[in-house]
Coordinates of N, CA and C in Angstrom, one line a residue:
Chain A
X1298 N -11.4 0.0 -16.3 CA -10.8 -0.1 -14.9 C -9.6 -1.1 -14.9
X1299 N -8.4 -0.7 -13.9 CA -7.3 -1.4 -13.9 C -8.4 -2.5 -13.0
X1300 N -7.5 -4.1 -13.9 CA -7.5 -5.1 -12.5 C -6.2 -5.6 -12.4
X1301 N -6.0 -6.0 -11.6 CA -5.0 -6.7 -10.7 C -5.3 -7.8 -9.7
X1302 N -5.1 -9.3 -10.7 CA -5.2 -10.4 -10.1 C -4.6 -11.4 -9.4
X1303 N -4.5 -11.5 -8.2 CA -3.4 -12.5 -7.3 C -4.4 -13.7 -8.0
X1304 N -3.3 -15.0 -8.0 CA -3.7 -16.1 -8.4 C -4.7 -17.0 -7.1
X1305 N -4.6 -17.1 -6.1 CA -5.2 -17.0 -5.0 C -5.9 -16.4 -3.8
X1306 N -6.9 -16.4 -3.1 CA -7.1 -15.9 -1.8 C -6.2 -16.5 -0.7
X1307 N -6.5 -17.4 -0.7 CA -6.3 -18.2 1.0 C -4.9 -19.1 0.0
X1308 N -3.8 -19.5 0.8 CA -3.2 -20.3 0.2 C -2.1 -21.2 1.8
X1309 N -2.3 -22.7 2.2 CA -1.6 -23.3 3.2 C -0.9 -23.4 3.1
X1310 N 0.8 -23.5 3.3 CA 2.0 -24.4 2.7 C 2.2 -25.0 4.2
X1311 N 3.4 -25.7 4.4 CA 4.2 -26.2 5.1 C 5.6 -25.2 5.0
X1312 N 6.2 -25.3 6.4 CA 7.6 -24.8 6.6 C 8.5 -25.7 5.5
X1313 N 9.3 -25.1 4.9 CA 10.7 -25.7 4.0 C 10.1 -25.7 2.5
X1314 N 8.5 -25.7 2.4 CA 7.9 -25.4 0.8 C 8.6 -24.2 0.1
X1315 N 8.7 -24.6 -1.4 CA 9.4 -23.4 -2.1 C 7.7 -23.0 -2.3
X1316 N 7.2 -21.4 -2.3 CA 6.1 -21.3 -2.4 C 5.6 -20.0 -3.4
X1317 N 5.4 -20.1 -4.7 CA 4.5 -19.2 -5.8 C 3.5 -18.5 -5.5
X1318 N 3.7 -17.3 -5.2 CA 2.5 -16.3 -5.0 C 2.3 -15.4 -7.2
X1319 N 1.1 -15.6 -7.0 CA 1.3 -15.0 -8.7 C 0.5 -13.9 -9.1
X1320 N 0.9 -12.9 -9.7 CA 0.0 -11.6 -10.2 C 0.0 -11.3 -11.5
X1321 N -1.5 -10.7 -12.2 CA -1.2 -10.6 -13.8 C -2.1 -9.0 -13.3
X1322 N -1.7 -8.1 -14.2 CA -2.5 -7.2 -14.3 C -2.6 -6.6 -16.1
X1323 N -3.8 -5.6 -16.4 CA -4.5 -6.3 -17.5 C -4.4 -5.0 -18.4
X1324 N -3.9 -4.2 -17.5 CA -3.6 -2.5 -18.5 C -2.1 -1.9 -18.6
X1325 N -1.3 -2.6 -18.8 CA 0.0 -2.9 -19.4 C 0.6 -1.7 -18.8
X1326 N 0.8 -2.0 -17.6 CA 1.4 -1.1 -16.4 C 3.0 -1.2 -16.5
X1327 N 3.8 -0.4 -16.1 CA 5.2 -0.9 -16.5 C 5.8 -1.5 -15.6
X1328 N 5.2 -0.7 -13.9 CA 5.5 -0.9 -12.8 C 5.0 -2.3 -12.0
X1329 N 5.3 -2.7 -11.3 CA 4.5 -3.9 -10.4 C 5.4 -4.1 -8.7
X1330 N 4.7 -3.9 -8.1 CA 5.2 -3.9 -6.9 C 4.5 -5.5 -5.5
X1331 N 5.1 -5.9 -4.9 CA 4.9 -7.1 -3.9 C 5.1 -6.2 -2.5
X1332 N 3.8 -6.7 -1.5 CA 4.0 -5.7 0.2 C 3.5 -6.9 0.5
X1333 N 4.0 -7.1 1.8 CA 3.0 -7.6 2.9 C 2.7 -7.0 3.9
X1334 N 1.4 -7.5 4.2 CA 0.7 -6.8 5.0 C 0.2 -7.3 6.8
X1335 N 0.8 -6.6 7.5 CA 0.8 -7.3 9.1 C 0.2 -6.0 10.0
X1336 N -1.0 -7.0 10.7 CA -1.4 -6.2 11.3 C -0.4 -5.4 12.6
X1337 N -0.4 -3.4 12.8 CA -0.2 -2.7 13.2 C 1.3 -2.6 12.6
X1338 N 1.5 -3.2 11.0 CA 3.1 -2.7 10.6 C 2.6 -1.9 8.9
X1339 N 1.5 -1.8 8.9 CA 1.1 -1.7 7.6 C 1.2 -2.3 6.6
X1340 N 1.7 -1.3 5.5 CA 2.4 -2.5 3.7 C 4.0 -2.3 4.4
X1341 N 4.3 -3.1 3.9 CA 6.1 -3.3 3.3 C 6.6 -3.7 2.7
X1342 N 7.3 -3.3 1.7 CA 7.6 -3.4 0.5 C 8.7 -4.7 0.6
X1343 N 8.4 -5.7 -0.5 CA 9.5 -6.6 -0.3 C 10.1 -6.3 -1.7
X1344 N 9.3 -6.8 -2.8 CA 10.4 -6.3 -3.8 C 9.3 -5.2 -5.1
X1345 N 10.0 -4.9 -5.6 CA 8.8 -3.7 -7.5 C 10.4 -4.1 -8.1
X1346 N 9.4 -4.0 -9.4 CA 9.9 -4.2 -11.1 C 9.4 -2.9 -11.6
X1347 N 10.4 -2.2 -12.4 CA 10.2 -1.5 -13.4 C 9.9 -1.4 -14.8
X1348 N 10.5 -2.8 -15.3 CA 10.2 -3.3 -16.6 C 10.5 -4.7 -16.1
X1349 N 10.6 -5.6 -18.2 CA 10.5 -6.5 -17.3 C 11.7 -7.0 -17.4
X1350 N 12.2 -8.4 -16.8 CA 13.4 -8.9 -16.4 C 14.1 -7.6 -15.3
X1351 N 13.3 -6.9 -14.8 CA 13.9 -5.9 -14.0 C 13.5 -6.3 -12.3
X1352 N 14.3 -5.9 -11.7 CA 14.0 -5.7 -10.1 C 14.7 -5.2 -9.4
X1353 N 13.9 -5.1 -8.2 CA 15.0 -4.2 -7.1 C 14.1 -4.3 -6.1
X1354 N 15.1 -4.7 -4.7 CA 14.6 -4.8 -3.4 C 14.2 -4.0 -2.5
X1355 N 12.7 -4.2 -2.1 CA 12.4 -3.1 -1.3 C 13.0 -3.4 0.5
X1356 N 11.9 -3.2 1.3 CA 12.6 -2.5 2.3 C 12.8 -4.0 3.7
X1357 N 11.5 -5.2 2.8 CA 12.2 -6.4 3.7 C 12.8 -7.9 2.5
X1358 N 13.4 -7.8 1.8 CA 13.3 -8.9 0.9 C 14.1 -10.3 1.4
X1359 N 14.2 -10.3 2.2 CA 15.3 -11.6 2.8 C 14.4 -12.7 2.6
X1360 N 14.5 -13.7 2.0 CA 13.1 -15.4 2.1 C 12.7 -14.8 1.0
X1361 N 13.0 -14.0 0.4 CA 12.2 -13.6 -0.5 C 12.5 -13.8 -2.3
X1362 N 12.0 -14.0 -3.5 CA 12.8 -13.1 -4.7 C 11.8 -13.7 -5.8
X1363 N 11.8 -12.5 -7.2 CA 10.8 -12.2 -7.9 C 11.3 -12.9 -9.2
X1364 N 10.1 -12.7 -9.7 CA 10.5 -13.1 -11.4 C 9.3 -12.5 -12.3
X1365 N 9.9 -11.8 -13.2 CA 9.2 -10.6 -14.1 C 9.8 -10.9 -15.7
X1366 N 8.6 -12.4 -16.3 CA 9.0 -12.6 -17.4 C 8.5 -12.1 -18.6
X1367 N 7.1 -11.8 -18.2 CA 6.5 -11.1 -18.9 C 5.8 -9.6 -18.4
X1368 N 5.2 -8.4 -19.3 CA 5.1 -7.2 -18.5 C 3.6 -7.2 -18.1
X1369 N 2.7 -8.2 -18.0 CA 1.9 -8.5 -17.3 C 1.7 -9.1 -15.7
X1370 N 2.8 -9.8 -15.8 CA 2.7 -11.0 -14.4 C 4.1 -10.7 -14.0
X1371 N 3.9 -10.7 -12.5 CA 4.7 -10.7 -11.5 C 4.7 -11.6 -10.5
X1372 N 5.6 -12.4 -10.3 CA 5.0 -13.5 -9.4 C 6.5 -13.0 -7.8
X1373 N 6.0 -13.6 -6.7 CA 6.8 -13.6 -5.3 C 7.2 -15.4 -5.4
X1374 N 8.4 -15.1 -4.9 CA 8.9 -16.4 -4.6 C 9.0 -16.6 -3.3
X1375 N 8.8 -17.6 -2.3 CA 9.1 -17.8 -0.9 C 10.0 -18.9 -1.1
X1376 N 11.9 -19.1 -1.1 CA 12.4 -19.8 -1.4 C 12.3 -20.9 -0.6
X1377 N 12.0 -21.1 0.6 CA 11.8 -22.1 1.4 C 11.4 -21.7 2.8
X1378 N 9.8 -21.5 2.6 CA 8.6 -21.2 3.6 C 9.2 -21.5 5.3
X1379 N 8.9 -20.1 5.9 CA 9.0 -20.1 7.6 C 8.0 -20.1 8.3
X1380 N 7.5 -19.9 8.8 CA 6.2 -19.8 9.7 C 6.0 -17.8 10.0
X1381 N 7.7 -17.6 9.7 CA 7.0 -15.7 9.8 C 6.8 -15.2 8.7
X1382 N 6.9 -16.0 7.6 CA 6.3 -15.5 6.5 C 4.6 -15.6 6.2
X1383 N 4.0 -16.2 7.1 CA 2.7 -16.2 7.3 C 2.0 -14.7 7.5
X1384 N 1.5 -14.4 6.4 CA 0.8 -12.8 6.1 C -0.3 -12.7 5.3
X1385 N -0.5 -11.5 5.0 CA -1.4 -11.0 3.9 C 0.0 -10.6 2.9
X1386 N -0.6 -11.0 1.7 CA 0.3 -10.3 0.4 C -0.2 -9.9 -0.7
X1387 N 0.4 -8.4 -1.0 CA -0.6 -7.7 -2.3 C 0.3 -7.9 -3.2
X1388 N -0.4 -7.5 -4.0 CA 0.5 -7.0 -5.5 C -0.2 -5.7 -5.9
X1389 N 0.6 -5.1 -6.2 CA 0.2 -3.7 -7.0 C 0.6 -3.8 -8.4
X1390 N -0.2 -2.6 -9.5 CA 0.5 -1.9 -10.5 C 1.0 -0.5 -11.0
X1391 N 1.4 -0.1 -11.1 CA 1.7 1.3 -11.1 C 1.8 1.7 -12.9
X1392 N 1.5 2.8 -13.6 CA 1.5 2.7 -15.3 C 2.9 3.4 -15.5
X1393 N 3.1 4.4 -14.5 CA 4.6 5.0 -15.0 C 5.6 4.9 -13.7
X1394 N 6.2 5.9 -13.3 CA 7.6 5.7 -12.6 C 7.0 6.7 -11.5
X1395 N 7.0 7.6 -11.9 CA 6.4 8.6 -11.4 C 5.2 8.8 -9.8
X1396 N 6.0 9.2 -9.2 CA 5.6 8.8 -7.6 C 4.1 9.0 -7.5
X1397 N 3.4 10.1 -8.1 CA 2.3 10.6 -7.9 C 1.3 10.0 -9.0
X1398 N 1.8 9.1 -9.3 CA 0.6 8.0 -10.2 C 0.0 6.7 -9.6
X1399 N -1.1 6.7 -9.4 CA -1.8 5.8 -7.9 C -1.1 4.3 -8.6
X1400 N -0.9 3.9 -7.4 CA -0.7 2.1 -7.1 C -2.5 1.2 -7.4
X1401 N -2.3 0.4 -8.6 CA -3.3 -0.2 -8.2 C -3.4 -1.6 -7.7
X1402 N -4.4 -2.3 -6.5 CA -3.6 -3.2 -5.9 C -4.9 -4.5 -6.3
X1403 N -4.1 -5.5 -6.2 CA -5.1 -6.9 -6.0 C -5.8 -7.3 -4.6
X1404 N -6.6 -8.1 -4.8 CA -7.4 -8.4 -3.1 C -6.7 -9.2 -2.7
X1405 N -5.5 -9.4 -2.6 CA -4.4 -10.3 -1.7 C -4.2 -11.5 -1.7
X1406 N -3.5 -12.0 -1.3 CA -3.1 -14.0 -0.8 C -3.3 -13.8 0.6
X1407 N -4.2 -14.6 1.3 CA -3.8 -14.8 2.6 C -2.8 -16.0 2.7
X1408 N -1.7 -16.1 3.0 CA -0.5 -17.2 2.7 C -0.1 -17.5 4.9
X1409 N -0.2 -18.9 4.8 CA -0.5 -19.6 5.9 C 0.9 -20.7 6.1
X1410 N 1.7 -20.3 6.9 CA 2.5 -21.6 6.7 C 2.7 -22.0 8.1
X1411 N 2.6 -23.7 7.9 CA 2.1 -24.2 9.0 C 3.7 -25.1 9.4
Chain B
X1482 N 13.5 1.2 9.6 CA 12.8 2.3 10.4 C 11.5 2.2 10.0
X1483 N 10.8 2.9 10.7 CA 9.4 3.3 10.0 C 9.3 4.9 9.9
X1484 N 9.7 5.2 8.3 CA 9.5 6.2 8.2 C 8.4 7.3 8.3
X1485 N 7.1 6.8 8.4 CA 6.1 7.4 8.8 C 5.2 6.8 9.5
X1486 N 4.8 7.5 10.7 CA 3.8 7.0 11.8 C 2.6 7.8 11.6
X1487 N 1.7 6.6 11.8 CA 0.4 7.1 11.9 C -0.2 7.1 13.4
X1488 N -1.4 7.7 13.3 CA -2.0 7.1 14.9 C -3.7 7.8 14.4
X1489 N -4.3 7.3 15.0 CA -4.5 6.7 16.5 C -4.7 4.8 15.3
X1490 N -4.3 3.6 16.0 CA -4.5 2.4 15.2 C -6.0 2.1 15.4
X1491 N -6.8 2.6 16.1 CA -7.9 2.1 15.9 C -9.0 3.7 16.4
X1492 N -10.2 3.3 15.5 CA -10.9 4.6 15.8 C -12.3 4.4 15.7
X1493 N -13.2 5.1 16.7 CA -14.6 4.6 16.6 C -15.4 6.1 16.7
X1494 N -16.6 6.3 15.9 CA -16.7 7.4 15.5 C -18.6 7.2 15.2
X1495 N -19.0 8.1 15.9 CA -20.3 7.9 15.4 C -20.9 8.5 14.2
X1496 N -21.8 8.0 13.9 CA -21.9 8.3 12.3 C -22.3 10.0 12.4
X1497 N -22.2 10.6 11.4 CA -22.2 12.3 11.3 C -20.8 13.3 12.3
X1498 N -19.9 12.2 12.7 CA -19.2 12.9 13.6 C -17.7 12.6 12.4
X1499 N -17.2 13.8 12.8 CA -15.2 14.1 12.3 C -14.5 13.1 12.9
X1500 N -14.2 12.0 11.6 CA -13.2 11.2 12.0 C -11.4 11.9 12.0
X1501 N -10.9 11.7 12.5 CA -9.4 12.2 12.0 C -8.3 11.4 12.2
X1502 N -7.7 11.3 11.4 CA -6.2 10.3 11.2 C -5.0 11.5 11.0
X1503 N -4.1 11.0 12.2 CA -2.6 11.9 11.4 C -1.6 11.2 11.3
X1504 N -0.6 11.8 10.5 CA 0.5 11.4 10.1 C 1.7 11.7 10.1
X1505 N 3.1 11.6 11.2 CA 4.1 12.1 10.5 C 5.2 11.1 10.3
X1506 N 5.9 12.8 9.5 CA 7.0 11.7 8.7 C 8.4 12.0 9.0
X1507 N 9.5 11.7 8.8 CA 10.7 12.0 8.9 C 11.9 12.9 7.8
X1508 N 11.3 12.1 6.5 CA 12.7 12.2 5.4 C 11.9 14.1 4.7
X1509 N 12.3 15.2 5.1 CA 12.2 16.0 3.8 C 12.2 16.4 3.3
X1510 N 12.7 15.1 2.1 CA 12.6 15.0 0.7 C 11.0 14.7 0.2
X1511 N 10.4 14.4 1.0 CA 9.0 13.4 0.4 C 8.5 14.6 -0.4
X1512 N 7.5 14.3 -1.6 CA 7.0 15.6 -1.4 C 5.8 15.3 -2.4
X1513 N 5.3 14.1 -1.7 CA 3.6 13.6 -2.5 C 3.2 12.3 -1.3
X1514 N 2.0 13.0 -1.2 CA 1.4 12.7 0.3 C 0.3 11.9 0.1
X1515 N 0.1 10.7 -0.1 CA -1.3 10.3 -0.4 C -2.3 9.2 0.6
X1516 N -3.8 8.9 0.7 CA -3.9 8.1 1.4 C -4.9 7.1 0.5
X1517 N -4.5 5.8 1.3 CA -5.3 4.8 0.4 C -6.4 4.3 1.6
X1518 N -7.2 3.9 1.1 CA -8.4 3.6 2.0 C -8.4 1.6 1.4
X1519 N -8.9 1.3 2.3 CA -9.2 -0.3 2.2 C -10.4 -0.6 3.0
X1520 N -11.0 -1.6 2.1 CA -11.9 -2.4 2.6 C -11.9 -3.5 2.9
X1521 N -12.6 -4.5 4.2 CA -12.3 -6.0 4.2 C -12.0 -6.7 3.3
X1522 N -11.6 -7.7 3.0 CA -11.3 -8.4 2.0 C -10.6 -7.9 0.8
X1523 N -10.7 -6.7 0.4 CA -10.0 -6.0 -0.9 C -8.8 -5.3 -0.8
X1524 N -8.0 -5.2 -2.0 CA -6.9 -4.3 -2.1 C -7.5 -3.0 -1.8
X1525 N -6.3 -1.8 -0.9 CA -6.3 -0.9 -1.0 C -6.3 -0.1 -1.9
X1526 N -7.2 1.4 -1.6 CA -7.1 2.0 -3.5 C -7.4 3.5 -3.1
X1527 N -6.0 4.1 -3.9 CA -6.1 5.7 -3.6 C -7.2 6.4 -3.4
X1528 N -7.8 7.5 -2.1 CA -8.4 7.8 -1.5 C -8.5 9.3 -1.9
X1529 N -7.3 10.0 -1.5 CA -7.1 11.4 -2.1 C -5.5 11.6 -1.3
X1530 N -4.4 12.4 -2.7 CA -3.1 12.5 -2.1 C -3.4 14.5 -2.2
X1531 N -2.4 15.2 -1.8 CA -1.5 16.3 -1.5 C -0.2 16.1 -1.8
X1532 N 0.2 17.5 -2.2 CA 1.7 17.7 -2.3 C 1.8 19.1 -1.3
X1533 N 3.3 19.6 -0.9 CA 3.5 20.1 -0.2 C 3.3 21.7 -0.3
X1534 N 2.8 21.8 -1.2 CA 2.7 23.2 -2.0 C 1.7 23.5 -1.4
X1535 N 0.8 23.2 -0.8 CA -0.6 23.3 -0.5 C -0.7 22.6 0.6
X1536 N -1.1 23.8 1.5 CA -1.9 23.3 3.0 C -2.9 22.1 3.2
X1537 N -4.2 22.3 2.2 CA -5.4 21.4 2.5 C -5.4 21.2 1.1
X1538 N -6.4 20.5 1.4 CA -6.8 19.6 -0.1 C -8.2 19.0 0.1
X1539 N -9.2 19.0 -0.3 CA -10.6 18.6 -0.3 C -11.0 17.9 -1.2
X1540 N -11.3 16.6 -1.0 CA -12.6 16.0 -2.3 C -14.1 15.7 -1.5
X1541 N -15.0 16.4 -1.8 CA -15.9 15.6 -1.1 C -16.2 16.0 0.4
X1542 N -16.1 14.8 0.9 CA -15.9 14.8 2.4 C -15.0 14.4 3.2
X1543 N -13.9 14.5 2.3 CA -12.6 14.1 2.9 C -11.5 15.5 2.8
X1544 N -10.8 16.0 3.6 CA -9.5 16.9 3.4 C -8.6 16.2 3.8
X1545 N -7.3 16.2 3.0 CA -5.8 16.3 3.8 C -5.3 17.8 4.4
X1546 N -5.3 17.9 5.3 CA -4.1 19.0 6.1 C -2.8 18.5 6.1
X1547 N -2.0 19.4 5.8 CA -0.5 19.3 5.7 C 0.2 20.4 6.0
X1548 N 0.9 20.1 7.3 CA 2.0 21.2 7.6 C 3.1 21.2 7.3
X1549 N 4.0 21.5 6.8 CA 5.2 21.1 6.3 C 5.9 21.6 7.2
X1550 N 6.2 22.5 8.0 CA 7.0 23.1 8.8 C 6.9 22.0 10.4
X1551 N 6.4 21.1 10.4 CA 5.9 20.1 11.4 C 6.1 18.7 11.1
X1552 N 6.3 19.0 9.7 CA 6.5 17.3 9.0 C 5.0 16.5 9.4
X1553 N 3.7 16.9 9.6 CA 2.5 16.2 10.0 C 1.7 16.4 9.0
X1554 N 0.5 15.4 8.6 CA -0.4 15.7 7.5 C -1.6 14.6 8.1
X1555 N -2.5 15.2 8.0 CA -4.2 14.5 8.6 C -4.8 14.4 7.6
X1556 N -5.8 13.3 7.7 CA -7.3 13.5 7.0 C -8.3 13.6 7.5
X1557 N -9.1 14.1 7.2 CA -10.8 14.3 8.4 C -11.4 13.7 7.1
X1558 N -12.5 13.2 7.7 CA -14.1 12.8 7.2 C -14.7 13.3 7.9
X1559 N -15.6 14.2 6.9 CA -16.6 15.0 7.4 C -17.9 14.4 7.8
X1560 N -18.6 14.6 8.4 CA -19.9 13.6 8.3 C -19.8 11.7 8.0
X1561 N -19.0 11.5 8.8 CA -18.8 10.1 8.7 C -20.1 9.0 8.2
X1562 N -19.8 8.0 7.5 CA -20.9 7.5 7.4 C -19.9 6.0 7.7
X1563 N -21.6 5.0 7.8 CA -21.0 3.4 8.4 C -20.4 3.3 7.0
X1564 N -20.6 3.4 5.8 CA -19.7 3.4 4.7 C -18.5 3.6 4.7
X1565 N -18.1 4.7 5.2 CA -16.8 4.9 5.5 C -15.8 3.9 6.4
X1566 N -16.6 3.1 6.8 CA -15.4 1.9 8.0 C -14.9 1.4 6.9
X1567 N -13.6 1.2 7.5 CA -12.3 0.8 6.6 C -11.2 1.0 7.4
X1568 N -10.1 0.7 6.3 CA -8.3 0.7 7.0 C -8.1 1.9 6.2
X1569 N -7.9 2.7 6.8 CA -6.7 4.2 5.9 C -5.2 3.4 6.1
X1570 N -4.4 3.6 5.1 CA -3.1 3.9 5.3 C -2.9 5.5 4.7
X1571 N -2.3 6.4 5.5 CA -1.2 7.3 5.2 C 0.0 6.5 4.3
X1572 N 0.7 7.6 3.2 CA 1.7 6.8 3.1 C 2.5 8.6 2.0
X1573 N 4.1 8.2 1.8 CA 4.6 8.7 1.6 C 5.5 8.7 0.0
X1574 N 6.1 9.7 -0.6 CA 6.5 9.2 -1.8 C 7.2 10.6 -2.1
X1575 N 8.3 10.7 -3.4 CA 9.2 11.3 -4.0 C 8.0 11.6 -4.9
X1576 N 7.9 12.7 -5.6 CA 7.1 12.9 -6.8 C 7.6 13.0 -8.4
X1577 N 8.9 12.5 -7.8 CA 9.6 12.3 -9.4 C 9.7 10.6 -9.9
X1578 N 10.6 10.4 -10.6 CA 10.4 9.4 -11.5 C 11.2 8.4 -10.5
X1579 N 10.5 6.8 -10.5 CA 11.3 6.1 -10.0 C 11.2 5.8 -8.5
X1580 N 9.9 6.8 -8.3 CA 9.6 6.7 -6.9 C 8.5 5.4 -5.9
X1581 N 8.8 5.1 -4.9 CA 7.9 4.0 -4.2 C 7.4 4.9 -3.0
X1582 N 6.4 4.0 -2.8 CA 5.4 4.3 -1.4 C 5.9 4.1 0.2
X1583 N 6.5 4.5 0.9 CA 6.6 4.5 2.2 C 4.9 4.5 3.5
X1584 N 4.3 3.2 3.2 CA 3.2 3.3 4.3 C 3.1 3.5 5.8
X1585 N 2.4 4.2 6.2 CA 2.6 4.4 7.5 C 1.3 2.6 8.3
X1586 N 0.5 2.7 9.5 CA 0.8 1.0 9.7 C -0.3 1.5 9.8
X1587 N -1.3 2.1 9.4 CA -2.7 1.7 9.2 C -3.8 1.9 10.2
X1588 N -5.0 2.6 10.0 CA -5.8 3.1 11.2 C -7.0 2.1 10.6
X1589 N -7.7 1.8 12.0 CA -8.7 1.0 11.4 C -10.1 1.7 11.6
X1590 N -10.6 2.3 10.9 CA -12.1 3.2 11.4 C -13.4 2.6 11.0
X1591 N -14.0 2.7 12.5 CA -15.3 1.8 12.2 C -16.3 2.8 12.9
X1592 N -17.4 3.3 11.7 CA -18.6 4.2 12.2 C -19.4 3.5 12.1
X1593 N -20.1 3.6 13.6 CA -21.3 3.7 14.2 C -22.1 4.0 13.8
X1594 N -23.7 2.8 13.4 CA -24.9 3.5 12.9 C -25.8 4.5 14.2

């Protein structure tokens, strides 16, 4: 079975914190993708890697940006924590490119900034 | 935008009764249709997808319907059970290389023992 590990559940910061959200996944997926998740907006994509040292921004990445140093771990960066960045945040893996190959996802960060 | 809307956001359904979620979409190009189911606490994890080539699709106790000429696509649960409460997302995708997920904002269904 694919896993997919966020480094946290629950995690507080403060407003102006630079803030590490971190994912490793364990079946050498090529793909990795970052959503957050708000109630009645669904997922949305902030940023996916295709390989590694690779990225590209999904559909809200502003506050946002990734680092893909190895092809296990994907980590989210919050350059300097708002209070609307307060969400749920996944991480997925994906094994190829290929649209119709399932997303596998982690059980989230709840990320809290106060 | 939000390229794909779902409805109804919240749904209550007594157990043995047809739950149903629909979905439409706007861009199409899409042409792989999938839904992920979630549970409290956990990541979402593919449920059953469709492509457009095909109307319905069945696993189980779940179908997707898909009309293409309507841009809309549902899922029913047959015989619902309290097992089945969860979040569906509908969500959308290219079926070639290179492609990501467009989610629609998620139905929350809770069956009644």
């Amino acid at each position: 079975d694919v896993k997919v590990t966020q480094s946290s559940r629950y995690l507080v910061k403060r407003t102006g914190e630079k803030v590490f959200l971190e994912c490793v996944q364990d079946m050498d997926h090529e793909n990795m993708f970052w959503y957050r998740q708000d109630p009645g907006l669904g997922l949305r994509l902030i940023y996916f890697s295709y390989d590694v040292k690779m990225k590209e921004k999904g559909d809200i990445p502003e506050g946002y940006s990734v680092s893909r140093e190895k092809k296990e771990r994907f980590s989210l960066i919050l350059e300097s924590a708002s209070t609307n960045q307060t969400s749920m945040y996944l991480c997925a893996s994906r094994q190829g490119a290929r649209g119709n190959q399932p997303q596998h996802f982690g059980d989230g960060t709840r990320l809290s900034i106060l | 935008q939000q390229q794909v809307k779902q409805s109804p956001q919240s749904l209550i359904v007594q157990k043995g009764g047809i739950s149903i979620i629909n979905c439409a979409y706007e861009n199409t190009a899409f042409d792989y249709f999938p839904w992920y189911q979630q549970f409290p606490g956990k990541g979402p994890a593919l449920l059953i997808a469709i492509r457009p080539d095909v109307s319905e699709k069945k696993e189980g106790r779940f179908t997707i319907s898909f009309n293409k000429s309507a841009k809309q696509f549902s899922l029913h649960i047959m015989d619902s059970q309290p097992g089945d409460s969860a979040t569906y997302f509908c969500a959308a995708s290219y079926f070639t290389s290179g492609s990501r997920l467009t989610f629609g904002e998620g139905t929350q269904l809770t069956v009644n023992p």
